Amino acid sequence: MTTQGTTTAPVTPTRGGRAARRGFALLGTVQATLIFTLASLAVPLPRIAAEFGLDQGRLILLSAAYGLTFAGLLLLGGRLADRYGARRALTAGLLLFAAASALAPLATGYAALLGARFAQGAGAALVAPAAMGALRALYPEPAAYGRAMGTWGSLSVLGATAGNLLSGALTAAASWRASFAVPVAVALAALLLAPRLLPATPPGHGRALDLPGALLATAGIVLASTGLVLTDAHPWGSAPVLVPLLGGLTLLAGFARAERRAADPLLPPDFLRDRRRLLGLAAIALTAAGTATVFVLLSLDLQRERGYSAALTSAAFVPFAAALLGAGRLAGPLLGRYGPGRVAATGLGTAGAGLALLAAGTADPALPYAYGLLPGLLLLPAGGSLSFAAAAVLATERVPADRAGLAGGVLNTAMELGPTVLFAALLTLGGSAAPLAAAAALFAALAVLTVRLAK
């Protein structure tokens, strides 16, 4: 494979299983770190608010800033990865991500920290689809790629869990600023190792960037998401919510219309016509939303209602991490034996049962942790890990190599928008128990739908 006069042999399983595994370990660590960074401010938010004197609205925007640019720029990031080559796009994204992550802990005020979080999200939006494009180059055979995606699907939940656990521990031991050391270290290590462990993927010459579509999609997603995020601080009928929400939806409608007419659309309409792919994307969005909802609501509930410290709040999620890792090891064999449809349905049903138990446990703060919260904190990650793994396979199977970046962009968009949309809707129910119970019902409904349609 030749790029700019240099020749690099593809790192594939045929060249050596160890080489592919090393490349996968690098990409997997990067993917988990992107989600770690998304979740890393959840536990220390009360301390950040106290240090900078933030009201509820500014605190919400700070919490959502990373996810807004991450979700809004993913489709463009996928196109850039397909057009210029996955490894080149990955390098560019890691440089931006590392720089923003290094500046964030130096922030002396709200505006600087907010800007750094926006920039982190922009870098992540280029890294995530590029990583999936590089993964496809590592595993060019469909069967091997499917097995790799089965493991890949669990990494996001693992990253979110690590974000909550480590950020709480680091906040208690040092400062909330210390949590930014993790993305900086991982990004720098990946920049050094990528040329050695990843193949030099060729650029997709002749592909237009579809800048009008990119602008419409990015602005629409960011505006609509901002409106949804602000529902926690303002009524649904207020101007701060309706103006960005309706403006974003209008732009997204314009994006859908423009894509039907574009010669080389950013998101080809036929990409979303596959029934199994749509089910996979729905499962990814819902599982991400359910996990994020639990992290946020339970973190606040434990600290405000039960008086837990930041460190003890993180410790409360240790069983969650253990169950997640255990289920992740089972996902591959189960996918090979039963197929992604059945595993996704089982995972969704199990996660839904965990959410129902957590709803019952949070309804009464007097209930001991051991049987009020622990059973749900075991079932939810076990089911979520299986659901993510199987849904990632459903969402990416039969995707050609020249659309690997697109697939990564769409998959990660579903993962980012799911929590934004569902969390805003669930918050209108008030408290913690009602949103968790409603989420459990949605999981059960999608599990039934998956059983019927993912054949």
PDB file of C-alpha atoms in Angstrom, residues 71-313:
ATOM      1  CA  ALA A  71     -22.310  14.398  17.900  1.00  0.00           C
ATOM      2  CA  GLY A  72     -22.629  17.360  15.548  1.00  0.00           C
ATOM      3  CA  LEU A  73     -19.396  16.757  13.644  1.00  0.00           C
ATOM      4  CA  LEU A  74     -19.390  12.944  13.456  1.00  0.00           C
ATOM      5  CA  LEU A  75     -20.891  12.646   9.972  1.00  0.00           C
ATOM      6  CA  LEU A  76     -18.329  15.098   8.627  1.00  0.00           C
ATOM      7  CA  GLY A  77     -15.620  13.227  10.506  1.00  0.00           C
ATOM      8  CA  GLY A  78     -16.700   9.995   8.860  1.00  0.00           C
ATOM      9  CA  ARG A  79     -16.555  11.563   5.403  1.00  0.00           C
ATOM     10  CA  LEU A  80     -13.088  13.008   6.095  1.00  0.00           C
ATOM     11  CA  ALA A  81     -11.847   9.581   7.218  1.00  0.00           C
ATOM     12  CA  ASP A  82     -13.195   7.924   4.055  1.00  0.00           C
ATOM     13  CA  ARG A  83     -11.823  10.654   1.805  1.00  0.00           C
ATOM     14  CA  TYR A  84      -8.339  11.206   3.232  1.00  0.00           C
ATOM     15  CA  GLY A  85      -7.638   7.811   4.784  1.00  0.00           C
ATOM     16  CA  ALA A  86      -8.434   6.537   8.264  1.00  0.00           C
ATOM     17  CA  ARG A  87      -4.940   6.746   9.749  1.00  0.00           C
ATOM     18  CA  ARG A  88      -4.347  10.284   8.511  1.00  0.00           C
ATOM     19  CA  ALA A  89      -7.723  11.432   9.864  1.00  0.00           C
ATOM     20  CA  LEU A  90      -7.046   9.632  13.143  1.00  0.00           C
ATOM     21  CA  THR A  91      -3.748  11.498  13.547  1.00  0.00           C
ATOM     22  CA  ALA A  92      -5.347  14.887  12.891  1.00  0.00           C
ATOM     23  CA  GLY A  93      -8.163  14.190  15.323  1.00  0.00           C
ATOM     24  CA  LEU A  94      -5.794  12.977  18.041  1.00  0.00           C
ATOM     25  CA  LEU A  95      -3.711  16.140  17.749  1.00  0.00           C
ATOM     26  CA  LEU A  96      -6.777  18.341  18.316  1.00  0.00           C
ATOM     27  CA  PHE A  97      -8.110  16.082  21.069  1.00  0.00           C
ATOM     28  CA  ALA A  98      -4.750  16.054  22.894  1.00  0.00           C
ATOM     29  CA  ALA A  99      -4.322  19.835  22.651  1.00  0.00           C
ATOM     30  CA  ALA A 100      -7.816  20.550  23.960  1.00  0.00           C
ATOM     31  CA  SER A 101      -7.433  17.996  26.769  1.00  0.00           C
ATOM     32  CA  ALA A 102      -4.153  19.612  27.814  1.00  0.00           C
ATOM     33  CA  LEU A 103      -5.689  23.116  27.892  1.00  0.00           C
ATOM     34  CA  ALA A 104      -8.827  22.133  29.860  1.00  0.00           C
ATOM     35  CA  PRO A 105      -7.153  21.623  33.283  1.00  0.00           C
ATOM     36  CA  LEU A 106      -5.389  24.980  32.878  1.00  0.00           C
ATOM     37  CA  ALA A 107      -8.703  26.820  32.640  1.00  0.00           C
ATOM     38  CA  THR A 108      -9.069  29.625  35.174  1.00  0.00           C
ATOM     39  CA  GLY A 109     -12.692  30.364  34.369  1.00  0.00           C
ATOM     40  CA  TYR A 110     -15.890  28.982  32.919  1.00  0.00           C
ATOM     41  CA  ALA A 111     -15.412  30.282  29.362  1.00  0.00           C
ATOM     42  CA  ALA A 112     -11.967  28.690  28.965  1.00  0.00           C
ATOM     43  CA  LEU A 113     -13.138  25.324  30.270  1.00  0.00           C
ATOM     44  CA  LEU A 114     -16.237  25.436  28.084  1.00  0.00           C
ATOM     45  CA  GLY A 115     -14.147  26.205  24.988  1.00  0.00           C
ATOM     46  CA  ALA A 116     -11.764  23.349  25.764  1.00  0.00           C
ATOM     47  CA  ARG A 117     -14.676  20.917  26.093  1.00  0.00           C
ATOM     48  CA  PHE A 118     -16.099  22.034  22.739  1.00  0.00           C
ATOM     49  CA  ALA A 119     -12.670  21.532  21.136  1.00  0.00           C
ATOM     50  CA  GLN A 120     -12.302  18.092  22.736  1.00  0.00           C
ATOM     51  CA  GLY A 121     -15.587  17.068  21.152  1.00  0.00           C
ATOM     52  CA  ALA A 122     -14.484  18.301  17.739  1.00  0.00           C
ATOM     53  CA  GLY A 123     -11.317  16.226  17.947  1.00  0.00           C
ATOM     54  CA  ALA A 124     -13.278  13.189  19.117  1.00  0.00           C
ATOM     55  CA  ALA A 125     -15.677  13.562  16.163  1.00  0.00           C
ATOM     56  CA  LEU A 126     -12.758  12.992  13.803  1.00  0.00           C
ATOM     57  CA  VAL A 127     -11.069  10.282  15.872  1.00  0.00           C
ATOM     58  CA  ALA A 128     -14.095   8.000  16.401  1.00  0.00           C
ATOM     59  CA  PRO A 129     -15.047   7.281  12.750  1.00  0.00           C
ATOM     60  CA  ALA A 130     -11.375   7.187  11.725  1.00  0.00           C
ATOM     61  CA  ALA A 131     -10.750   4.540  14.381  1.00  0.00           C
ATOM     62  CA  MET A 132     -13.508   2.377  12.912  1.00  0.00           C
ATOM     63  CA  GLY A 133     -12.069   2.875   9.432  1.00  0.00           C
ATOM     64  CA  ALA A 134      -8.665   1.732  10.712  1.00  0.00           C
ATOM     65  CA  LEU A 135     -10.332  -1.231  12.405  1.00  0.00           C
ATOM     66  CA  ARG A 136     -11.816  -2.280   9.082  1.00  0.00           C
ATOM     67  CA  ALA A 137      -8.336  -2.147   7.540  1.00  0.00           C
ATOM     68  CA  LEU A 138      -7.003  -4.323  10.352  1.00  0.00           C
ATOM     69  CA  TYR A 139      -9.713  -6.944   9.766  1.00  0.00           C
ATOM     70  CA  PRO A 140     -10.585  -6.944   6.054  1.00  0.00           C
ATOM     71  CA  GLU A 141     -12.301 -10.351   6.200  1.00  0.00           C
ATOM     72  CA  PRO A 142     -16.042  -9.979   7.020  1.00  0.00           C
ATOM     73  CA  ALA A 143     -16.057 -12.761   9.627  1.00  0.00           C
ATOM     74  CA  ALA A 144     -13.019 -11.389  11.468  1.00  0.00           C
ATOM     75  CA  TYR A 145     -14.407  -7.856  11.291  1.00  0.00           C
ATOM     76  CA  GLY A 146     -17.713  -9.057  12.754  1.00  0.00           C
ATOM     77  CA  ARG A 147     -15.926 -10.684  15.691  1.00  0.00           C
ATOM     78  CA  ALA A 148     -13.897  -7.522  16.248  1.00  0.00           C
ATOM     79  CA  MET A 149     -17.049  -5.395  16.244  1.00  0.00           C
ATOM     80  CA  GLY A 150     -18.582  -7.707  18.835  1.00  0.00           C
ATOM     81  CA  THR A 151     -15.814  -6.683  21.231  1.00  0.00           C
ATOM     82  CA  TRP A 152     -15.772  -3.070  20.016  1.00  0.00           C
ATOM     83  CA  GLY A 153     -19.398  -2.636  20.991  1.00  0.00           C
ATOM     84  CA  SER A 154     -18.619  -3.084  24.690  1.00  0.00           C
ATOM     85  CA  LEU A 155     -15.842  -0.511  24.790  1.00  0.00           C
ATOM     86  CA  SER A 156     -18.099   2.528  25.000  1.00  0.00           C
ATOM     87  CA  VAL A 157     -19.883   1.304  28.131  1.00  0.00           C
ATOM     88  CA  LEU A 158     -16.492   0.410  29.590  1.00  0.00           C
ATOM     89  CA  GLY A 159     -15.197   3.919  28.845  1.00  0.00           C
ATOM     90  CA  ALA A 160     -18.232   5.558  30.436  1.00  0.00           C
ATOM     91  CA  THR A 161     -17.841   3.407  33.541  1.00  0.00           C
ATOM     92  CA  ALA A 162     -14.135   4.192  33.799  1.00  0.00           C
ATOM     93  CA  GLY A 163     -14.949   7.888  33.432  1.00  0.00           C
ATOM     94  CA  ASN A 164     -17.220   7.813  36.431  1.00  0.00           C
ATOM     95  CA  LEU A 165     -14.947   5.633  38.573  1.00  0.00           C
ATOM     96  CA  LEU A 166     -11.623   7.356  37.880  1.00  0.00           C
ATOM     97  CA  SER A 167     -12.950  10.914  37.839  1.00  0.00           C
ATOM     98  CA  GLY A 168     -14.459  10.459  41.266  1.00  0.00           C
ATOM     99  CA  ALA A 169     -11.277   8.926  42.651  1.00  0.00           C
ATOM    100  CA  LEU A 170      -9.049  11.602  41.099  1.00  0.00           C
ATOM    101  CA  THR A 171     -11.345  14.391  42.301  1.00  0.00           C
ATOM    102  CA  ALA A 172     -11.200  13.061  45.836  1.00  0.00           C
ATOM    103  CA  ALA A 173      -7.418  12.509  45.777  1.00  0.00           C
ATOM    104  CA  ALA A 174      -6.368  15.652  43.917  1.00  0.00           C
ATOM    105  CA  SER A 175      -8.747  17.768  41.834  1.00  0.00           C
ATOM    106  CA  TRP A 176     -11.309  17.469  39.058  1.00  0.00           C
ATOM    107  CA  ARG A 177      -8.561  18.806  36.778  1.00  0.00           C
ATOM    108  CA  ALA A 178      -6.583  15.588  37.213  1.00  0.00           C
ATOM    109  CA  SER A 179      -9.106  13.579  35.171  1.00  0.00           C
ATOM    110  CA  PHE A 180      -7.904  15.345  32.002  1.00  0.00           C
ATOM    111  CA  ALA A 181      -4.536  13.616  32.335  1.00  0.00           C
ATOM    112  CA  VAL A 182      -6.086  10.395  31.036  1.00  0.00           C
ATOM    113  CA  PRO A 183      -7.151  11.652  27.561  1.00  0.00           C
ATOM    114  CA  VAL A 184      -3.865  13.543  27.168  1.00  0.00           C
ATOM    115  CA  ALA A 185      -1.790  10.452  27.951  1.00  0.00           C
ATOM    116  CA  VAL A 186      -3.840   8.148  25.722  1.00  0.00           C
ATOM    117  CA  ALA A 187      -3.866  10.579  22.789  1.00  0.00           C
ATOM    118  CA  LEU A 188      -0.083  11.109  22.929  1.00  0.00           C
ATOM    119  CA  ALA A 189       0.566   7.368  23.179  1.00  0.00           C
ATOM    120  CA  ALA A 190      -1.751   6.717  20.229  1.00  0.00           C
ATOM    121  CA  LEU A 191       0.032   9.349  18.121  1.00  0.00           C
ATOM    122  CA  LEU A 192       3.340   7.584  18.758  1.00  0.00           C
ATOM    123  CA  LEU A 193       2.054   4.036  18.199  1.00  0.00           C
ATOM    124  CA  ALA A 194      -0.378   4.491  15.312  1.00  0.00           C
ATOM    125  CA  PRO A 195       2.299   4.536  12.544  1.00  0.00           C
ATOM    126  CA  ARG A 196       3.719   1.263  13.884  1.00  0.00           C
ATOM    127  CA  LEU A 197       0.503  -0.635  14.601  1.00  0.00           C
ATOM    128  CA  LEU A 198      -2.022   0.609  12.039  1.00  0.00           C
ATOM    129  CA  PRO A 199      -2.060   0.232   8.249  1.00  0.00           C
ATOM    130  CA  ALA A 200      -1.683   3.305   6.058  1.00  0.00           C
ATOM    131  CA  THR A 201      -5.180   3.379   4.573  1.00  0.00           C
ATOM    132  CA  PRO A 202      -5.484   4.856   1.080  1.00  0.00           C
ATOM    133  CA  PRO A 203      -7.521   8.047   0.522  1.00  0.00           C
ATOM    134  CA  GLY A 204     -10.844   7.816  -1.282  1.00  0.00           C
ATOM    135  CA  HIS A 205     -10.013   9.968  -4.282  1.00  0.00           C
ATOM    136  CA  GLY A 206     -12.868  11.609  -6.141  1.00  0.00           C
ATOM    137  CA  ARG A 207     -15.210  11.817  -3.167  1.00  0.00           C
ATOM    138  CA  ALA A 208     -16.672  15.243  -2.508  1.00  0.00           C
ATOM    139  CA  LEU A 209     -16.908  16.501   1.059  1.00  0.00           C
ATOM    140  CA  ASP A 210     -20.554  17.621   0.660  1.00  0.00           C
ATOM    141  CA  LEU A 211     -19.903  20.774   2.696  1.00  0.00           C
ATOM    142  CA  PRO A 212     -23.523  22.045   2.438  1.00  0.00           C
ATOM    143  CA  GLY A 213     -24.724  18.754   3.913  1.00  0.00           C
ATOM    144  CA  ALA A 214     -22.026  18.854   6.588  1.00  0.00           C
ATOM    145  CA  LEU A 215     -22.983  22.388   7.626  1.00  0.00           C
ATOM    146  CA  LEU A 216     -26.698  21.565   7.771  1.00  0.00           C
ATOM    147  CA  ALA A 217     -26.131  18.351   9.730  1.00  0.00           C
ATOM    148  CA  THR A 218     -23.675  19.892  12.195  1.00  0.00           C
ATOM    149  CA  ALA A 219     -25.704  23.025  12.862  1.00  0.00           C
ATOM    150  CA  GLY A 220     -28.954  21.065  13.068  1.00  0.00           C
ATOM    151  CA  ILE A 221     -27.636  18.481  15.519  1.00  0.00           C
ATOM    152  CA  VAL A 222     -25.879  21.049  17.725  1.00  0.00           C
ATOM    153  CA  LEU A 223     -28.862  23.422  17.858  1.00  0.00           C
ATOM    154  CA  ALA A 224     -31.477  20.727  18.461  1.00  0.00           C
ATOM    155  CA  SER A 225     -29.287  19.064  21.097  1.00  0.00           C
ATOM    156  CA  THR A 226     -28.716  22.395  22.840  1.00  0.00           C
ATOM    157  CA  GLY A 227     -32.448  22.961  23.046  1.00  0.00           C
ATOM    158  CA  LEU A 228     -32.958  19.507  24.540  1.00  0.00           C
ATOM    159  CA  VAL A 229     -30.128  19.939  27.042  1.00  0.00           C
ATOM    160  CA  LEU A 230     -31.550  23.264  28.265  1.00  0.00           C
ATOM    161  CA  THR A 231     -34.882  21.648  29.185  1.00  0.00           C
ATOM    162  CA  ASP A 232     -33.271  20.814  32.521  1.00  0.00           C
ATOM    163  CA  ALA A 233     -33.012  24.522  33.338  1.00  0.00           C
ATOM    164  CA  HIS A 234     -35.921  26.035  31.346  1.00  0.00           C
ATOM    165  CA  PRO A 235     -39.525  24.973  30.552  1.00  0.00           C
ATOM    166  CA  TRP A 236     -40.176  23.234  27.231  1.00  0.00           C
ATOM    167  CA  GLY A 237     -42.230  26.189  26.012  1.00  0.00           C
ATOM    168  CA  SER A 238     -39.584  28.812  26.818  1.00  0.00           C
ATOM    169  CA  ALA A 239     -37.529  30.661  24.194  1.00  0.00           C
ATOM    170  CA  PRO A 240     -34.161  29.221  25.338  1.00  0.00           C
ATOM    171  CA  VAL A 241     -35.500  25.748  24.551  1.00  0.00           C
ATOM    172  CA  LEU A 242     -37.813  26.311  21.576  1.00  0.00           C
ATOM    173  CA  VAL A 243     -35.587  28.605  19.500  1.00  0.00           C
ATOM    174  CA  PRO A 244     -32.597  26.247  19.199  1.00  0.00           C
ATOM    175  CA  LEU A 245     -34.777  23.124  19.146  1.00  0.00           C
ATOM    176  CA  LEU A 246     -37.055  24.258  16.312  1.00  0.00           C
ATOM    177  CA  GLY A 247     -34.150  25.853  14.466  1.00  0.00           C
ATOM    178  CA  GLY A 248     -32.175  22.623  14.702  1.00  0.00           C
ATOM    179  CA  LEU A 249     -35.079  20.471  13.534  1.00  0.00           C
ATOM    180  CA  THR A 250     -35.621  22.800  10.572  1.00  0.00           C
ATOM    181  CA  LEU A 251     -31.972  22.500   9.567  1.00  0.00           C
ATOM    182  CA  LEU A 252     -32.092  18.707   9.909  1.00  0.00           C
ATOM    183  CA  ALA A 253     -35.149  18.601   7.652  1.00  0.00           C
ATOM    184  CA  GLY A 254     -33.185  20.678   5.156  1.00  0.00           C
ATOM    185  CA  PHE A 255     -30.269  18.247   5.487  1.00  0.00           C
ATOM    186  CA  ALA A 256     -32.508  15.262   4.704  1.00  0.00           C
ATOM    187  CA  ARG A 257     -33.857  17.019   1.623  1.00  0.00           C
ATOM    188  CA  ALA A 258     -30.404  18.092   0.449  1.00  0.00           C
ATOM    189  CA  GLU A 259     -29.023  14.560   0.816  1.00  0.00           C
ATOM    190  CA  ARG A 260     -31.684  13.156  -1.518  1.00  0.00           C
ATOM    191  CA  ARG A 261     -30.508  15.566  -4.214  1.00  0.00           C
ATOM    192  CA  ALA A 262     -26.736  15.470  -3.645  1.00  0.00           C
ATOM    193  CA  ALA A 263     -24.582  13.630  -6.191  1.00  0.00           C
ATOM    194  CA  ASP A 264     -22.326  12.273  -3.421  1.00  0.00           C
ATOM    195  CA  PRO A 265     -24.299  12.740  -0.174  1.00  0.00           C
ATOM    196  CA  LEU A 266     -22.720  12.866   3.257  1.00  0.00           C
ATOM    197  CA  LEU A 267     -25.287  10.321   4.460  1.00  0.00           C
ATOM    198  CA  PRO A 268     -26.628   8.265   1.534  1.00  0.00           C
ATOM    199  CA  PRO A 269     -30.350   7.542   2.090  1.00  0.00           C
ATOM    200  CA  ASP A 270     -29.885   3.868   1.212  1.00  0.00           C
ATOM    201  CA  PHE A 271     -27.500   3.453   4.167  1.00  0.00           C
ATOM    202  CA  LEU A 272     -30.419   3.644   6.607  1.00  0.00           C
ATOM    203  CA  ARG A 273     -32.814   1.401   4.672  1.00  0.00           C
ATOM    204  CA  ASP A 274     -31.403  -1.802   6.140  1.00  0.00           C
ATOM    205  CA  ARG A 275     -33.804  -3.031   8.843  1.00  0.00           C
ATOM    206  CA  ARG A 276     -31.130  -4.785  10.907  1.00  0.00           C
ATOM    207  CA  ARG A 277     -28.901  -1.701  10.764  1.00  0.00           C
ATOM    208  CA  LEU A 278     -31.719   0.507  12.029  1.00  0.00           C
ATOM    209  CA  LEU A 279     -32.394  -1.900  14.903  1.00  0.00           C
ATOM    210  CA  GLY A 280     -28.706  -1.900  15.775  1.00  0.00           C
ATOM    211  CA  LEU A 281     -28.537   1.888  15.776  1.00  0.00           C
ATOM    212  CA  ALA A 282     -31.687   2.097  17.915  1.00  0.00           C
ATOM    213  CA  ALA A 283     -30.225  -0.382  20.408  1.00  0.00           C
ATOM    214  CA  ILE A 284     -26.952   1.578  20.551  1.00  0.00           C
ATOM    215  CA  ALA A 285     -28.792   4.852  21.130  1.00  0.00           C
ATOM    216  CA  LEU A 286     -31.044   3.399  23.808  1.00  0.00           C
ATOM    217  CA  THR A 287     -28.300   1.503  25.640  1.00  0.00           C
ATOM    218  CA  ALA A 288     -26.075   4.586  25.682  1.00  0.00           C
ATOM    219  CA  ALA A 289     -29.004   6.669  26.905  1.00  0.00           C
ATOM    220  CA  GLY A 290     -29.931   4.229  29.658  1.00  0.00           C
ATOM    221  CA  THR A 291     -26.362   3.984  30.904  1.00  0.00           C
ATOM    222  CA  ALA A 292     -25.820   7.756  30.836  1.00  0.00           C
ATOM    223  CA  THR A 293     -29.132   8.361  32.609  1.00  0.00           C
ATOM    224  CA  VAL A 294     -28.142   6.018  35.413  1.00  0.00           C
ATOM    225  CA  PHE A 295     -24.698   7.568  35.798  1.00  0.00           C
ATOM    226  CA  VAL A 296     -26.047  11.112  36.033  1.00  0.00           C
ATOM    227  CA  LEU A 297     -29.172  10.484  38.121  1.00  0.00           C
ATOM    228  CA  LEU A 298     -27.573   7.963  40.446  1.00  0.00           C
ATOM    229  CA  SER A 299     -24.413  10.067  40.931  1.00  0.00           C
ATOM    230  CA  LEU A 300     -26.551  13.041  41.944  1.00  0.00           C
ATOM    231  CA  ASP A 301     -28.887  10.867  44.046  1.00  0.00           C
ATOM    232  CA  LEU A 302     -26.034   9.269  45.975  1.00  0.00           C
ATOM    233  CA  GLN A 303     -24.367  12.606  46.755  1.00  0.00           C
ATOM    234  CA  ARG A 304     -27.447  14.743  47.393  1.00  0.00           C
ATOM    235  CA  GLU A 305     -29.926  12.282  48.905  1.00  0.00           C
ATOM    236  CA  ARG A 306     -27.631   9.774  50.626  1.00  0.00           C
ATOM    237  CA  GLY A 307     -24.690  12.026  51.490  1.00  0.00           C
ATOM    238  CA  TYR A 308     -22.034  10.033  49.620  1.00  0.00           C
ATOM    239  CA  SER A 309     -18.665  11.658  48.928  1.00  0.00           C
ATOM    240  CA  ALA A 310     -17.242  11.775  45.389  1.00  0.00           C
ATOM    241  CA  ALA A 311     -14.940   8.835  46.160  1.00  0.00           C
ATOM    242  CA  LEU A 312     -17.730   6.756  47.704  1.00  0.00           C
ATOM    243  CA  THR A 313     -19.976   7.556  44.747  1.00  0.00           C
TER     244      THR A 313
END
